[in-house]
Coordinates of C-alpha atoms and ligand atoms in Angstrom, one line a residue:
M1 CA 0.0 0.0 0.0
I2 CA 1.4 3.3 -1.0
T3 CA 1.0 5.9 1.7
K4 CA 1.6 9.6 1.5
R5 CA 4.6 9.1 3.7
T6 CA 6.2 6.6 1.3
V7 CA 5.7 8.9 -1.7
Y8 CA 7.3 11.7 0.3
L9 CA 10.4 9.6 1.3
K10 CA 10.9 8.4 -2.3
L11 CA 10.8 12.0 -3.6
L12 CA 13.2 13.1 -1.0
L13 CA 15.6 10.3 -2.0
I14 CA 15.4 11.2 -5.7
F15 CA 16.0 14.9 -5.0
S16 CA 19.0 14.0 -2.8
L17 CA 20.6 11.9 -5.5
L18 CA 20.0 14.6 -8.1
F19 CA 21.6 17.2 -5.9
T20 CA 24.7 15.0 -5.2
V21 CA 25.2 14.3 -8.9
A22 CA 24.8 18.0 -9.8
Q23 CA 27.2 19.0 -7.1
S24 CA 29.9 16.5 -8.1
A25 CA 29.6 17.8 -11.7
S26 CA 29.8 21.4 -10.7
P27 CA 32.9 23.3 -11.9
L28 CA 33.0 24.8 -8.4
S29 CA 34.1 21.5 -6.9
Q30 CA 37.1 21.4 -9.2
E31 CA 38.5 24.7 -8.0
P32 CA 41.7 24.6 -6.0
V33 CA 41.3 24.6 -2.3
S34 CA 41.8 28.1 -0.8
S35 CA 45.4 28.7 0.3
N36 CA 43.9 29.5 3.7
S37 CA 43.4 25.7 4.0
F38 CA 47.1 25.2 4.2
P39 CA 49.2 26.1 7.2
Q40 CA 51.6 28.9 6.5
P41 CA 55.1 27.6 6.6
R42 CA 57.0 28.9 9.6
I43 CA 60.1 28.2 11.6
A44 CA 59.0 25.7 14.3
C45 CA 62.5 25.7 15.9
G46 CA 65.8 27.4 15.2
P47 CA 67.7 28.3 13.3
W48 CA 71.0 27.2 14.7
I49 CA 74.6 27.1 13.4
Q50 CA 76.4 23.8 13.2
A51 CA 79.8 22.5 12.1
A52 CA 81.3 26.0 12.0
S53 CA 84.8 26.3 10.6
E54 CA 86.8 29.3 9.4
T55 CA 85.2 29.1 5.9
E56 CA 81.9 27.3 6.3
F57 CA 78.9 26.7 8.6
T58 CA 75.6 24.8 8.4
V59 CA 72.3 26.5 9.1
V60 CA 69.7 24.1 10.6
W61 CA 66.1 24.8 11.4
E62 CA 62.8 23.0 11.6
T63 CA 59.6 24.0 9.9
N64 CA 56.0 23.3 10.9
V65 CA 55.1 21.6 7.6
P66 CA 57.2 19.9 4.9
C67 CA 59.0 22.6 2.8
I68 CA 61.7 23.3 0.4
S69 CA 64.1 25.9 1.7
W70 CA 67.1 28.0 1.1
V71 CA 69.4 30.5 3.0
E72 CA 70.4 33.9 1.7
V73 CA 73.7 35.3 3.0
A74 CA 75.1 38.8 3.1
P75 CA 78.3 40.2 4.6
D76 CA 77.9 42.3 7.7
D77 CA 79.0 45.4 5.9
G78 CA 76.2 47.9 6.7
T79 CA 74.5 47.6 3.3
H80 CA 70.8 46.9 3.1
F81 CA 70.0 43.3 2.5
Y82 CA 68.0 44.3 -0.6
V83 CA 70.8 46.4 -2.1
T84 CA 71.5 43.5 -4.5
E85 CA 70.4 39.9 -5.0
R86 CA 72.1 37.8 -2.2
P87 CA 73.5 34.4 -3.0
K88 CA 71.0 31.5 -2.3
H89 CA 72.3 28.4 -0.7
Y90 CA 70.2 25.2 -1.0
E91 CA 70.2 21.8 0.7
S92 CA 71.0 19.0 -1.7
W93 CA 70.3 15.4 -1.1
H94 CA 72.5 13.8 -3.7
G95 CA 71.6 16.4 -6.3
R96 CA 67.9 17.0 -5.4
R97 CA 66.3 19.5 -3.0
P98 CA 64.5 17.7 -0.2
V99 CA 60.9 18.4 0.9
T100 CA 61.4 18.1 4.6
T101 CA 60.6 19.6 8.0
L102 CA 64.3 19.7 9.1
H103 CA 66.5 21.9 7.0
N104 CA 70.2 21.6 6.9
V105 CA 71.9 24.1 4.5
R106 CA 75.7 24.2 4.3
I107 CA 77.2 27.7 3.6
K108 CA 80.6 27.6 2.0
G109 CA 83.2 30.2 0.8
L110 CA 83.2 32.3 3.9
E111 CA 86.1 34.2 5.4
P112 CA 87.6 33.5 8.9
G113 CA 86.4 35.5 11.8
K114 CA 83.8 37.4 9.9
A115 CA 80.2 38.0 10.7
Y116 CA 77.5 37.2 8.1
R117 CA 73.9 38.1 8.0
Y118 CA 71.5 35.4 6.8
R119 CA 67.9 34.8 6.3
V120 CA 66.2 31.4 6.0
F121 CA 63.3 30.8 3.6
Q122 CA 60.7 28.1 3.4
Q123 CA 58.1 27.2 0.8
A124 CA 55.5 24.6 1.8
L125 CA 54.5 21.7 -0.5
V126 CA 50.8 22.2 -1.0
L127 CA 50.0 19.6 -3.7
D128 CA 51.8 16.5 -4.8
E129 CA 50.3 14.6 -7.7
G130 CA 53.5 12.8 -8.6
N131 CA 54.4 13.2 -12.3
K132 CA 51.4 15.3 -13.0
R133 CA 51.7 18.3 -10.8
M134 CA 53.7 19.4 -7.8
V135 CA 52.8 22.8 -6.3
F136 CA 54.7 24.8 -3.7
G137 CA 53.1 27.7 -1.8
E138 CA 54.3 31.2 -1.1
A139 CA 57.8 31.6 0.2
F140 CA 58.3 33.0 3.6
G141 CA 61.5 34.5 4.9
N142 CA 62.4 34.0 8.6
N143 CA 59.1 34.1 10.3
F144 CA 56.8 36.1 8.0
N145 CA 59.2 39.0 8.2
F146 CA 60.6 40.0 4.9
T147 CA 62.5 43.2 5.8
K148 CA 64.0 42.8 9.2
I149 CA 67.4 41.1 9.2
E150 CA 67.2 38.9 12.3
F151 CA 70.1 36.5 12.1
K152 CA 73.8 37.0 12.2
A153 CA 76.6 34.5 12.9
S154 CA 80.4 34.5 12.6
T155 CA 82.9 31.9 11.3
L156 CA 85.6 30.6 13.6
D157 CA 89.1 32.2 13.4
S158 CA 92.4 30.5 14.1
S159 CA 94.2 33.9 14.2
R160 CA 92.3 35.4 17.1
P161 CA 94.3 35.5 20.4
E162 CA 91.7 33.7 22.5
S163 CA 88.8 31.3 22.0
R164 CA 85.9 31.8 24.3
F165 CA 83.1 29.3 24.8
T166 CA 80.6 27.9 27.3
I167 CA 79.6 24.3 28.0
V168 CA 76.4 22.8 29.4
N169 CA 76.0 19.0 29.9
D170 CA 73.7 16.6 31.6
I171 CA 70.7 18.9 31.3
H172 CA 68.4 15.9 30.9
A173 CA 65.6 18.0 29.4
N174 CA 65.6 20.5 32.4
D175 CA 64.6 23.3 30.1
S176 CA 64.1 26.0 32.8
L177 CA 67.7 25.3 34.1
F178 CA 69.0 25.4 30.6
R179 CA 67.5 28.8 30.1
K180 CA 69.1 30.2 33.2
L181 CA 72.5 28.8 32.3
T182 CA 72.5 30.0 28.7
K183 CA 70.7 33.4 28.9
D184 CA 73.9 35.4 28.6
V185 CA 75.6 33.4 25.8
V186 CA 75.4 36.3 23.3
K187 CA 76.2 39.0 25.9
N188 CA 79.3 37.1 27.0
K189 CA 80.6 37.1 23.4
N190 CA 81.2 33.4 23.3
N191 CA 82.6 32.1 20.0
F192 CA 80.6 28.9 20.4
V193 CA 78.5 26.9 22.8
F194 CA 79.3 23.2 23.5
F195 CA 76.6 20.7 24.4
N196 CA 78.7 18.0 26.2
G197 CA 76.2 15.2 26.2
D198 CA 73.1 13.9 28.0
M199 CA 71.0 17.0 27.1
L200 CA 68.1 14.5 27.1
S201 CA 67.6 11.2 29.0
Q202 CA 66.6 9.5 25.7
I203 CA 65.5 10.7 22.3
E204 CA 62.1 9.1 21.7
S205 CA 61.0 11.9 19.3
T206 CA 62.7 15.0 17.9
Q207 CA 60.0 17.1 19.7
Q208 CA 61.8 16.1 22.9
I209 CA 64.9 17.9 21.5
V210 CA 62.8 21.0 20.9
D211 CA 61.0 20.9 24.3
G212 CA 64.1 19.8 26.2
Y213 CA 66.4 22.7 25.2
M214 CA 66.5 23.7 21.5
Q215 CA 63.4 25.9 21.6
S216 CA 65.1 27.9 24.4
A217 CA 68.4 27.8 22.5
S218 CA 66.6 29.3 19.5
E219 CA 65.2 32.1 21.5
L220 CA 68.3 32.8 23.5
F221 CA 71.4 32.4 21.2
S222 CA 71.4 29.7 18.6
P223 CA 70.7 31.9 15.5
F224 CA 73.8 33.9 16.5
T225 CA 76.3 31.7 18.3
P226 CA 77.5 28.4 16.7
I227 CA 76.7 25.2 18.6
F228 CA 78.9 22.1 18.8
A229 CA 77.4 19.0 20.2
I230 CA 78.4 15.5 21.1
R231 CA 76.4 12.6 22.4
G232 CA 76.4 11.5 26.0
N233 CA 75.5 7.9 26.7
H234 CA 71.8 8.9 26.9
E235 CA 71.7 10.3 23.4
H236 CA 72.4 6.8 22.2
R237 CA 68.9 5.8 23.4
G238 CA 65.4 6.1 22.0
S239 CA 63.6 5.5 18.7
A240 CA 64.5 9.0 17.4
S241 CA 68.2 8.8 18.5
Y242 CA 69.0 8.0 14.9
D243 CA 68.0 11.6 14.0
F244 CA 70.7 13.2 16.2
M245 CA 73.1 13.7 13.3
R246 CA 70.5 15.5 11.2
W247 CA 69.8 17.9 14.1
F248 CA 73.5 18.3 15.0
P249 CA 75.5 17.7 11.8
T250 CA 79.3 17.7 12.0
S251 CA 82.2 18.4 9.7
T252 CA 83.1 14.7 9.5
G253 CA 79.6 13.4 9.1
K254 CA 80.4 11.3 12.2
T255 CA 79.6 11.8 15.8
Y256 CA 83.2 12.6 16.5
Y257 CA 85.1 15.5 14.9
T258 CA 87.6 18.3 15.4
F259 CA 87.6 22.1 14.9
R260 CA 90.0 25.0 15.4
D261 CA 89.3 28.3 17.0
G262 CA 91.8 30.9 18.2
P263 CA 94.9 29.1 19.5
A264 CA 93.0 25.9 20.4
F265 CA 92.5 22.7 18.5
Y266 CA 89.4 20.9 19.8
I267 CA 88.7 17.2 19.6
A268 CA 85.1 16.1 20.2
L269 CA 84.7 12.4 21.0
D270 CA 81.7 10.1 21.3
C271 CA 81.8 8.2 24.6
G272 CA 79.3 5.5 23.5
E273 CA 77.1 3.7 26.0
D274 CA 78.1 3.4 29.7
K275 CA 77.1 -0.3 30.1
P276 CA 78.1 -3.3 27.9
D277 CA 76.3 -3.4 24.5
S278 CA 74.6 -6.6 25.6
D279 CA 72.7 -4.9 28.4
I280 CA 69.0 -5.5 28.5
R281 CA 68.2 -1.8 28.4
Y282 CA 69.7 -1.5 24.8
Y283 CA 67.4 -4.2 23.4
G284 CA 70.3 -5.7 21.3
L285 CA 70.7 -2.4 19.3
S286 CA 73.9 -1.0 20.8
L287 CA 77.2 -1.3 18.9
T288 CA 79.2 1.2 20.8
D289 CA 82.2 -1.1 21.4
Q290 CA 82.6 -1.0 17.6
L291 CA 82.1 2.7 17.5
R292 CA 84.8 3.4 20.1
E293 CA 87.3 1.0 18.2
E294 CA 86.7 2.9 15.0
Q295 CA 87.0 6.2 16.7
A296 CA 90.4 5.2 18.3
E297 CA 91.8 4.6 14.8
W298 CA 90.5 8.0 13.7
L299 CA 92.0 9.6 16.8
K300 CA 95.4 8.2 16.0
Q301 CA 95.3 10.0 12.6
V302 CA 94.1 13.2 14.2
V303 CA 96.9 13.5 16.7
A304 CA 99.4 12.7 14.0
S305 CA 98.2 15.6 11.8
D306 CA 100.1 18.8 11.3
E307 CA 96.9 20.8 12.1
F308 CA 96.8 19.2 15.5
K309 CA 100.5 19.3 16.2
S310 CA 100.9 23.0 15.3
A311 CA 98.0 24.2 17.5
P312 CA 99.3 26.0 20.7
V313 CA 96.5 24.6 22.8
K314 CA 94.8 21.2 22.6
I315 CA 91.4 20.5 24.3
V316 CA 89.3 17.3 24.3
F317 CA 85.5 17.1 24.9
L318 CA 84.3 13.7 26.1
H319 CA 81.1 13.2 28.0
I320 CA 82.2 10.2 30.1
P321 CA 85.5 10.9 31.8
P322 CA 88.2 8.2 32.2
F323 CA 87.4 8.2 35.9
S324 CA 84.6 7.1 38.1
K325 CA 83.5 7.9 41.6
G326 CA 82.4 4.4 42.6
G327 CA 83.8 1.7 40.4
V328 CA 84.5 1.8 36.7
W329 CA 81.7 0.8 34.3
H330 CA 82.3 -0.9 31.0
G331 CA 82.1 2.4 28.9
T332 CA 84.6 4.1 31.1
S333 CA 86.9 1.1 31.0
E334 CA 86.8 1.1 27.2
I335 CA 87.6 4.8 27.1
I336 CA 90.6 4.2 29.4
R337 CA 91.7 1.3 27.2
L338 CA 91.2 2.8 23.8
F339 CA 91.4 6.6 24.0
M340 CA 93.7 7.4 26.9
P341 CA 96.9 5.8 25.6
I342 CA 96.6 8.0 22.4
L343 CA 95.6 11.2 24.3
N344 CA 98.3 10.7 27.0
D345 CA 101.0 10.7 24.3
A346 CA 99.6 13.6 22.3
G347 CA 100.3 16.6 24.5
I348 CA 96.7 17.3 25.4
D349 CA 96.3 20.4 27.7
L350 CA 92.8 19.7 29.0
M351 CA 89.8 17.3 28.9
L352 CA 86.3 18.6 29.6
S353 CA 83.7 16.1 30.7
G354 CA 80.3 15.6 32.4
H355 CA 78.3 12.5 33.2
L356 CA 79.1 12.4 36.9
H357 CA 76.6 15.2 37.9
S358 CA 79.2 16.6 40.3
H359 CA 82.3 18.8 40.1
H360 CA 85.8 17.3 39.9
F361 CA 89.1 18.7 39.1
L362 CA 91.6 15.9 38.3
E363 CA 95.2 17.0 38.3
K364 CA 97.6 15.5 35.8
G365 CA 98.3 11.9 37.0
A366 CA 95.3 11.6 39.4
A367 CA 93.7 8.8 37.4
G368 CA 96.2 7.7 34.8
N369 CA 95.7 11.0 32.9
N370 CA 98.7 12.9 31.5
F371 CA 96.7 16.2 31.4
P372 CA 94.1 17.8 33.7
I373 CA 90.4 16.8 33.5
V374 CA 87.6 19.1 34.6
I375 CA 84.1 17.7 35.1
N376 CA 81.2 20.1 35.0
P377 CA 78.2 19.1 37.1
N378 CA 74.6 18.9 35.8
S379 CA 73.5 22.2 37.4
T380 CA 76.1 24.6 36.2
R381 CA 77.7 25.9 33.0
L382 CA 81.4 26.0 32.4
D383 CA 82.8 29.3 30.9
A384 CA 86.2 28.9 29.2
I385 CA 88.8 31.2 27.7
A386 CA 91.7 29.6 25.9
D387 CA 94.8 31.6 24.9
K388 CA 98.3 30.6 24.1
N389 CA 99.3 30.6 27.8
G390 CA 96.5 28.2 28.9
I391 CA 92.8 28.0 29.7
N392 CA 90.8 29.7 32.3
L393 CA 87.6 27.9 33.5
K394 CA 84.8 29.2 35.6
I395 CA 82.0 27.0 36.8
V396 CA 78.9 29.2 37.1
N397 CA 75.5 28.3 38.7
A398 CA 72.0 29.2 37.5
D399 CA 72.2 32.5 39.6
G400 CA 75.4 33.5 37.9
K401 CA 77.6 32.8 40.8
V402 CA 81.1 31.5 40.1
L403 CA 81.5 28.3 42.1
H404 CA 84.9 27.2 40.9
D405 CA 87.7 29.0 39.1
H406 CA 90.5 26.9 37.5
Q407 CA 93.5 28.2 35.7
I408 CA 95.2 25.6 33.5
N409 CA 98.7 26.8 32.5
K410 CA 100.5 25.6 29.4
Q411 CA 103.5 23.5 30.5
Ligands
FE2_501 FE1 76.0 10.5 31.1

């Protein structure tokens, strides 16, 4: 029996179908989505300067969405950035620009000890139809600011009489402490900042790097003062630990490297894990015995080089010191076995370490060391000035109070 209600429902269904067909055929539905639908590309974290040398540095930053990017560089000569077209530097992954959220642009051809202004640009990928069409959105410089020159960084300089730097270590994601310790990095005219390991307790996501310290570093100093970083034992852990080298690239492409600034030649070593690689906490993933063996072979070549031998001052960064407060663990024992014989014969002036979360000053000979070792706690920064006569070290707490003052004289 056909009721009025059934007729009504059938008519409603027919009208709905006609409307849907009409709408899908409408030219309006083929229009591109409004650009307002796409997030504007912006700097999510950074920029920061990595792997600085006398003639090069790498600009690293993170964007909120996948982008292509470039960096424009101008000398710090008082001219307007727009006086001429500035050279553009691109990231290349084997001959192709990457679409990525972490940007890593090497700037080459710079001069020693010179300041350079730079701007970072990002352009979001808004449509990817493979071979058919690939569309990038509007380019943004820095953070939506086209005219203000925000960033300026300097190359290293082997001819300057002193090299000035500050160290933090064992921050373990204590961002508020990190901010207090690093708030005066720029004011104190440091030539670089050194992250001496265990900045996080593990790297489960790169967002932990941002939240743990890099967002603060970006706000306080990293666009202006180069950073050098090494892994502590804790940076070996976590499912995003593999990303460490993209976030903190080095001149060697390895987690160990050297650099020269002022009279000092710096060697940055990777301590590896503290426990045996077979420990249950590493889930069978750790190969740091192998890493330390490889590194020792590389270290022999470093200390045999003219660049190393000719430097007036020689300083080593190593998160785990060759010394322990309460019984040596496997990592420390391997450092003593593999690195110390090479370093003890190389005329090293100073080793700077962390890991123990307490202050120690080890005189030459105190623990089989042929050079002094200073261990910075987890609650302080270490300010250093190296000149041809030696190194002055000040261990400073979060209130700016100098707790320890060490003068290491060249022998
Ligand atoms: Fe550690």
